[in-house]
PDB file of C-alpha atoms in Angstrom:
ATOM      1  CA  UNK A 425     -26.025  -0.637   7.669  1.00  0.00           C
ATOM      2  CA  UNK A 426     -26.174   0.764  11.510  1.00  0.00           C
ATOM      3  CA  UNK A 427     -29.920   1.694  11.627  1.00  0.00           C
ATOM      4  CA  UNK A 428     -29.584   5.197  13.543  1.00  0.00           C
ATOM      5  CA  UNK A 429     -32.883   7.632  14.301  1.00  0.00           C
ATOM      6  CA  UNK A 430     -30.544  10.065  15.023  1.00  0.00           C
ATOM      7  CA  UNK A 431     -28.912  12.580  12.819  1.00  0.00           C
ATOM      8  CA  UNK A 432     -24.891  12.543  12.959  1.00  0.00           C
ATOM      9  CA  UNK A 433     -21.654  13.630  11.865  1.00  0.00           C
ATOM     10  CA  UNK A 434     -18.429  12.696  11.265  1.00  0.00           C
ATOM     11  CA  UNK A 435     -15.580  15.008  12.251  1.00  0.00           C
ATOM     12  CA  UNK A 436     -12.385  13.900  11.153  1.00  0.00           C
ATOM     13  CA  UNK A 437      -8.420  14.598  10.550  1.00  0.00           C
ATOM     14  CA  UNK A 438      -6.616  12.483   8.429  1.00  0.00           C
ATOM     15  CA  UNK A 439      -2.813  12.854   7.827  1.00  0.00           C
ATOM     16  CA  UNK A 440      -1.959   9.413   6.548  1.00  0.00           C
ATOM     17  CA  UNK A 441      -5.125   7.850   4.666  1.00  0.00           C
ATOM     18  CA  UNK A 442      -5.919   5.528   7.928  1.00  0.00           C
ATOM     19  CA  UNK A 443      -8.545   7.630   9.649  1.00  0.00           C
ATOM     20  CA  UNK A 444      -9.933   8.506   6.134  1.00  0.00           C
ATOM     21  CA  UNK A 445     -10.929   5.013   5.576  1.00  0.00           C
ATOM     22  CA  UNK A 446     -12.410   4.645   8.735  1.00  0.00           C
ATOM     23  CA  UNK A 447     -14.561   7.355   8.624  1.00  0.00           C
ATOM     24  CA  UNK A 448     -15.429   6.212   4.713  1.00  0.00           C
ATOM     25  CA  UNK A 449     -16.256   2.760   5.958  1.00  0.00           C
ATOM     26  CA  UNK A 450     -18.635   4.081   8.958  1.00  0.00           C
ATOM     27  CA  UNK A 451     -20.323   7.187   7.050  1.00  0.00           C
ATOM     28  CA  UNK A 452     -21.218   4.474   4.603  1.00  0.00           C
ATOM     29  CA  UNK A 453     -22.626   2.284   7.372  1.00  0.00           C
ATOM     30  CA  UNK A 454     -24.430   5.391   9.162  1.00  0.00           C
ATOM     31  CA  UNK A 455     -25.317   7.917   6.315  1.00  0.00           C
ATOM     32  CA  UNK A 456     -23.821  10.327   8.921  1.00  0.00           C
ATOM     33  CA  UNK A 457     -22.387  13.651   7.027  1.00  0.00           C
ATOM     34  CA  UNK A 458     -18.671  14.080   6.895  1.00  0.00           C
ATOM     35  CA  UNK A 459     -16.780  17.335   7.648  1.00  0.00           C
ATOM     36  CA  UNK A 460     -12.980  17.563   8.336  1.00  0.00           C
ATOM     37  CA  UNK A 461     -12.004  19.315  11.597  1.00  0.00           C
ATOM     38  CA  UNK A 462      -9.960  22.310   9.686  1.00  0.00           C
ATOM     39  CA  UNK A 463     -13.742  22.900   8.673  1.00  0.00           C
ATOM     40  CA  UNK A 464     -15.751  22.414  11.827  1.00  0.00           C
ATOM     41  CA  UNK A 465     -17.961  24.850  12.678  1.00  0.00           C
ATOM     42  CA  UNK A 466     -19.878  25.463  16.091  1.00  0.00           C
ATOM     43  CA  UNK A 467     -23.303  24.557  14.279  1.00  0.00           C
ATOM     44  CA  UNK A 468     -21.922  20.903  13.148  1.00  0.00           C
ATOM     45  CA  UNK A 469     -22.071  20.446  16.654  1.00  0.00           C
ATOM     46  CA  UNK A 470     -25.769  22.126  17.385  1.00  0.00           C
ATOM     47  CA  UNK A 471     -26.905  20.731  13.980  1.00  0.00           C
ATOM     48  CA  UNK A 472     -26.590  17.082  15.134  1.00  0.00           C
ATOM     49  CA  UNK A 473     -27.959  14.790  17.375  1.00  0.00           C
ATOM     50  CA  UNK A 474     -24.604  12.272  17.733  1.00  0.00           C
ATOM     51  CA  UNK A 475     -21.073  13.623  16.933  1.00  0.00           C
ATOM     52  CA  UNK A 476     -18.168  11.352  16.003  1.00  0.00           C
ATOM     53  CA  UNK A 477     -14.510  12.659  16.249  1.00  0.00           C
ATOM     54  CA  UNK A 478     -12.080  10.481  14.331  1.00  0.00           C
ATOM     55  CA  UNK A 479      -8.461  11.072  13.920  1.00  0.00           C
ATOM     56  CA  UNK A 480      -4.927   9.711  13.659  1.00  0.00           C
ATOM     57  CA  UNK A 481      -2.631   9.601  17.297  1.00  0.00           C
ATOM     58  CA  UNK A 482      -0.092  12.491  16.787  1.00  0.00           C
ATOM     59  CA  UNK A 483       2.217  12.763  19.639  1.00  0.00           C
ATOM     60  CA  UNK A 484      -0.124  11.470  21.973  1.00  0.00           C
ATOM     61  CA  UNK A 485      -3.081  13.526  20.693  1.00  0.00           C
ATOM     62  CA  UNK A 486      -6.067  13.421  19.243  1.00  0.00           C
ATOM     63  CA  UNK A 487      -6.363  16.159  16.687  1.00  0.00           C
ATOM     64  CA  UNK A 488     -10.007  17.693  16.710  1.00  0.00           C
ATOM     65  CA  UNK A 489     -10.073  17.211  20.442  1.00  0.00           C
ATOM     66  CA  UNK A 490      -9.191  21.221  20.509  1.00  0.00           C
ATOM     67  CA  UNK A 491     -12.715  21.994  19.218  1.00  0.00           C
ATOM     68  CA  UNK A 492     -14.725  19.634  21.122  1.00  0.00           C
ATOM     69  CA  UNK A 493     -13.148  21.363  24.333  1.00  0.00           C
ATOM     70  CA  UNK A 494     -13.971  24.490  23.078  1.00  0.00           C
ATOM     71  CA  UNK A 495     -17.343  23.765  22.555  1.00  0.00           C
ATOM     72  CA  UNK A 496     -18.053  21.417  25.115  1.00  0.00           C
ATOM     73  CA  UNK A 497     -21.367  23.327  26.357  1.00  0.00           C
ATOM     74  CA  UNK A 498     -22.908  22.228  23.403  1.00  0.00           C
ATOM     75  CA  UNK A 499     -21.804  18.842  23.831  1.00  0.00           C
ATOM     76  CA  UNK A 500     -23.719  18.099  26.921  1.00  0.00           C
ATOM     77  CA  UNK A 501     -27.511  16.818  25.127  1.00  0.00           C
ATOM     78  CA  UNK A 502     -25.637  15.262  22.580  1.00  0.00           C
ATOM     79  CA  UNK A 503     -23.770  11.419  21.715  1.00  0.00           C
ATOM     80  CA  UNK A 504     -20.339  11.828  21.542  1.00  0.00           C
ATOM     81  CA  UNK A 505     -17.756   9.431  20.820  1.00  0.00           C
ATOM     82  CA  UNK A 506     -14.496   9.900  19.617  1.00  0.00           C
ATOM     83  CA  UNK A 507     -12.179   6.990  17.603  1.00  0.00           C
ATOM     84  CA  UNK A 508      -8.584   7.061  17.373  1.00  0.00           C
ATOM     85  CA  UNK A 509      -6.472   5.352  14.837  1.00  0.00           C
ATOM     86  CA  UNK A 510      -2.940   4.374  15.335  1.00  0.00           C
ATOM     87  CA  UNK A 511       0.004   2.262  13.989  1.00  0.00           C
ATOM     88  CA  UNK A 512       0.305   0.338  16.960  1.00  0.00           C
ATOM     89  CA  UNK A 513      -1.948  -2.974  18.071  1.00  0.00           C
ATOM     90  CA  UNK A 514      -4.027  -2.232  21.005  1.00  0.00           C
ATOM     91  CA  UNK A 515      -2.501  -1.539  24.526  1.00  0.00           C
ATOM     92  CA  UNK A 516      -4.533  -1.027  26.992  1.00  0.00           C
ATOM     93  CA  UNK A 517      -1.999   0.821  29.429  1.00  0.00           C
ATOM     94  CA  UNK A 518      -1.119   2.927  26.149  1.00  0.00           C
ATOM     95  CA  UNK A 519      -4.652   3.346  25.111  1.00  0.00           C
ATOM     96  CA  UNK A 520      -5.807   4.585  29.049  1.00  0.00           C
ATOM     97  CA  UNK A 521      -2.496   7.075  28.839  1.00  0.00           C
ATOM     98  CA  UNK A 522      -3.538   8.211  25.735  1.00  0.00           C
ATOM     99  CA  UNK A 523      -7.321   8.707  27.123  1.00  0.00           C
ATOM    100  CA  UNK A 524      -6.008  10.339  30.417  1.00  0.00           C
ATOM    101  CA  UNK A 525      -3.970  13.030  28.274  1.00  0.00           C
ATOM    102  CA  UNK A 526      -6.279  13.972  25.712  1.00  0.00           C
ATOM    103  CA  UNK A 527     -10.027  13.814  27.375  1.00  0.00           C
ATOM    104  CA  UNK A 528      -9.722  16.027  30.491  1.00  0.00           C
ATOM    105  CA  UNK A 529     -12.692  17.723  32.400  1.00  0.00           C
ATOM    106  CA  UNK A 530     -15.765  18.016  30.609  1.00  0.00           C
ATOM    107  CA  UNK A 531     -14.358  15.462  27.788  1.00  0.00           C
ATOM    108  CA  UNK A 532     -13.218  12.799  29.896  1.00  0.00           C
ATOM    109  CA  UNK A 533     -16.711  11.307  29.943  1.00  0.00           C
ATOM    110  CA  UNK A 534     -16.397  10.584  25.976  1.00  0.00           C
ATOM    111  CA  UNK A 535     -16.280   7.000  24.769  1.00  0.00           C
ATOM    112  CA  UNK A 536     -12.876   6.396  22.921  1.00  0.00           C
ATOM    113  CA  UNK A 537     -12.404   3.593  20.581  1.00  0.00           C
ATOM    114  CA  UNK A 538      -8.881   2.891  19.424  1.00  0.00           C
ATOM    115  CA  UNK A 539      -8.384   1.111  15.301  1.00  0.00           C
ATOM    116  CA  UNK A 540      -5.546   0.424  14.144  1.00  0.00           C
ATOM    117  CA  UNK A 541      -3.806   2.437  10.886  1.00  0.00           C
ATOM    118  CA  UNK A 542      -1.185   1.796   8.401  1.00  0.00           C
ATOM    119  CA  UNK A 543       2.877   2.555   8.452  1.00  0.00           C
ATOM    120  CA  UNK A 544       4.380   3.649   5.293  1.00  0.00           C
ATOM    121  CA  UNK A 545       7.293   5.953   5.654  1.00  0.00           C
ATOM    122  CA  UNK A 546       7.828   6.527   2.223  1.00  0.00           C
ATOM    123  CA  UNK A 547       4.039   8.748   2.300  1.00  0.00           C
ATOM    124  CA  UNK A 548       5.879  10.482   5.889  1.00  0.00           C
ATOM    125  CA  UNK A 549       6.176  14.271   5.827  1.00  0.00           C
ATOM    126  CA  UNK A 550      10.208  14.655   5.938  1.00  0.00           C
ATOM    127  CA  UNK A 551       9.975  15.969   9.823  1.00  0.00           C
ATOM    128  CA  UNK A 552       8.021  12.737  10.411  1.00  0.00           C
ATOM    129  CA  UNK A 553      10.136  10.431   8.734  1.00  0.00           C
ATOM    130  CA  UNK A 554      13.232  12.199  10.451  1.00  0.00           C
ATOM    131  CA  UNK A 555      11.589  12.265  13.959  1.00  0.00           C
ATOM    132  CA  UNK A 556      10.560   8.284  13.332  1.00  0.00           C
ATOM    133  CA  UNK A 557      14.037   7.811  12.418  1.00  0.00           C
ATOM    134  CA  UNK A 558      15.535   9.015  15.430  1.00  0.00           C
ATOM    135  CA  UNK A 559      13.071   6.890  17.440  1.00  0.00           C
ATOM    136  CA  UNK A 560      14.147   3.971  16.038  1.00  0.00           C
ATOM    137  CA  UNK A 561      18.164   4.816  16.997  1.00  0.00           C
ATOM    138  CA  UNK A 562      16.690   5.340  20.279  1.00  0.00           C
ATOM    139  CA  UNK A 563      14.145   2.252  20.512  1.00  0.00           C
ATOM    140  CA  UNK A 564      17.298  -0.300  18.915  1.00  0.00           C
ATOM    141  CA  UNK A 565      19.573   0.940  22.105  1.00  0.00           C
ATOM    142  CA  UNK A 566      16.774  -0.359  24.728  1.00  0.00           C
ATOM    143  CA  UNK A 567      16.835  -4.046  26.338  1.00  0.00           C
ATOM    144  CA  UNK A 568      14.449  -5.987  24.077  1.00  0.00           C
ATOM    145  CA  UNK A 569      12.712  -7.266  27.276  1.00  0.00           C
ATOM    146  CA  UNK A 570      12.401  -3.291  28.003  1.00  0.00           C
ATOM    147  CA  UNK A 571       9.896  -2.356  25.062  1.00  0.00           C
ATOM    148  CA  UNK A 572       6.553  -1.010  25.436  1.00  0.00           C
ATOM    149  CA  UNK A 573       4.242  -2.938  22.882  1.00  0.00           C
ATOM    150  CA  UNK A 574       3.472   0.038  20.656  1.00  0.00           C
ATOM    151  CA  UNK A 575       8.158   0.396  20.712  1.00  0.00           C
ATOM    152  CA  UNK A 576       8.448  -3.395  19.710  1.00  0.00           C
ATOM    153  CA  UNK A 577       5.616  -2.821  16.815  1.00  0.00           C
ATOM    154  CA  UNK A 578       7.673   0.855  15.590  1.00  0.00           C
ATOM    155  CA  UNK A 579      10.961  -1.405  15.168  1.00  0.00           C
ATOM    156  CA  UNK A 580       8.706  -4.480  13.784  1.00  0.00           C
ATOM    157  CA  UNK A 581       7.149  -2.415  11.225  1.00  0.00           C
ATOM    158  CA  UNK A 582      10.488  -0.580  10.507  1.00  0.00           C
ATOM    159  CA  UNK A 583      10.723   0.322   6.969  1.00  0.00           C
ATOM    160  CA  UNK A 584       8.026  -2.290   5.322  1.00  0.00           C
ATOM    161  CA  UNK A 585       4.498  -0.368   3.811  1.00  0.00           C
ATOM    162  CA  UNK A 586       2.074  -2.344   6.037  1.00  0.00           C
ATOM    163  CA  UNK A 587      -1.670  -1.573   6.226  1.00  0.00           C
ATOM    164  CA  UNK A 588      -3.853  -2.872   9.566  1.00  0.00           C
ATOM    165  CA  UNK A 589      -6.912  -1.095   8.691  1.00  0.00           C
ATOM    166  CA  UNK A 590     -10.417  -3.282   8.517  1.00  0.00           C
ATOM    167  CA  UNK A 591     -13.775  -2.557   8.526  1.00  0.00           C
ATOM    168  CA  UNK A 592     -14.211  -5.273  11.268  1.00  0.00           C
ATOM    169  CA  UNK A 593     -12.600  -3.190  13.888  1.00  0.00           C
ATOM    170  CA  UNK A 594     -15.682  -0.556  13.711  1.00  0.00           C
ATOM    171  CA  UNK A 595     -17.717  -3.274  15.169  1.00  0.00           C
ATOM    172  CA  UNK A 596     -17.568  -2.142  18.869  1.00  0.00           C
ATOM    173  CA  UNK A 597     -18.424   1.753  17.476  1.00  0.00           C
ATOM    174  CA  UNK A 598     -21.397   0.553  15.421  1.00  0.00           C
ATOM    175  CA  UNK A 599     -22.483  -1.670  18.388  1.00  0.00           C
ATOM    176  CA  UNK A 600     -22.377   1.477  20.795  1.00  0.00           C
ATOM    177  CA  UNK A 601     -24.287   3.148  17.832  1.00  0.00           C
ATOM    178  CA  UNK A 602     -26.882   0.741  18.020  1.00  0.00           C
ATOM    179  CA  UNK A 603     -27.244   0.891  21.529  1.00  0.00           C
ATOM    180  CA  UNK A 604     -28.126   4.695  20.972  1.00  0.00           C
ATOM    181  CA  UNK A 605     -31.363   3.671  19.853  1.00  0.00           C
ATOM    182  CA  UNK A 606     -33.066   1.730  22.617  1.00  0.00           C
TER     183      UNK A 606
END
């Protein structure tokens, strides 16, 4: 357990288990409170001393990331960090793209960790199977020698249930944690 003096919460979206885990595996660690972002309210932010966003990569965003713009104000005395979970193995290029897109202006300060999720097509809503799908016809007509690292893991992970998720990759998030302390 991440001994914290400071009183926090978890705000999270969860589409495909992943982030859900993740945010299990850490409240556990923290005894910080859990609330979805579809229930986010403006005191979870005044309430709390350190806020946590965690959520799956959609399209290049971070869901949640709406209503930590809209009430960055109240961010400004508090810890922030945000975690992002996603299918692909960490890319650095990817990851600071991903960063430069979602955590603008008064966010862009944020630490942002990146874990890696789970692929399972078969638990896909049908528009995300069909839009994955179409990626694939697109990613299987590009040069090998061509593919980003996050294309060459989509076409590796094709059709196959495969699940990257472990506790072991919050260990930089409850190190910053820990560091909140001194």
């Amino acid at each position: 357990m991440v001994l914290i003096k400071m009183r926090g919460i978890i705000l999270y979206f969860s589409k495909y288990v992943s982030t859900k885990k993740y945010v299990d595996w850490l409240s556990k660690s923290t005894n910080f409170d859990v609330v979805p972002v579809k229930k986010a309210k403006k005191s979870h932010i005044k309430d709390y001393d350190v806020i946590i966003l965690g959520s799956g990569i959609y399209a290049s965003g971070i869901k949640g990331v709406k209503f930590l713009r809209k009430h960055a104000k109240l961010l400004s005395d508090k810890k922030v960090l945000i975690f992002c979970v996603g299918a692909s193995p960490f890319d650095e290029k990817a990851f600071q793209t991903l960063k430069d897109h979602n955590l603008k202006d008064d966010l862009k300060h944020i630490p942002c960790f990146y874990l890696r999720g789970a692929w399972n097509m078969d638990k896909m809503t049908f528009i995300d199977r069909t839009l994955c799908k179409l990626l694939f016809k697109m990613l299987a007509k590009k040069e090998k020698d061509k593919l980003e690292v996050w294309e060459k893991a989509l076409l590796a992970a094709g059709n196959r249930v495969v699940d990257w998720t472990n506790e072991r990759y919050l260990a930089p998030i409850t190190k910053y944690l820990a560091n909140l302390n001194q």
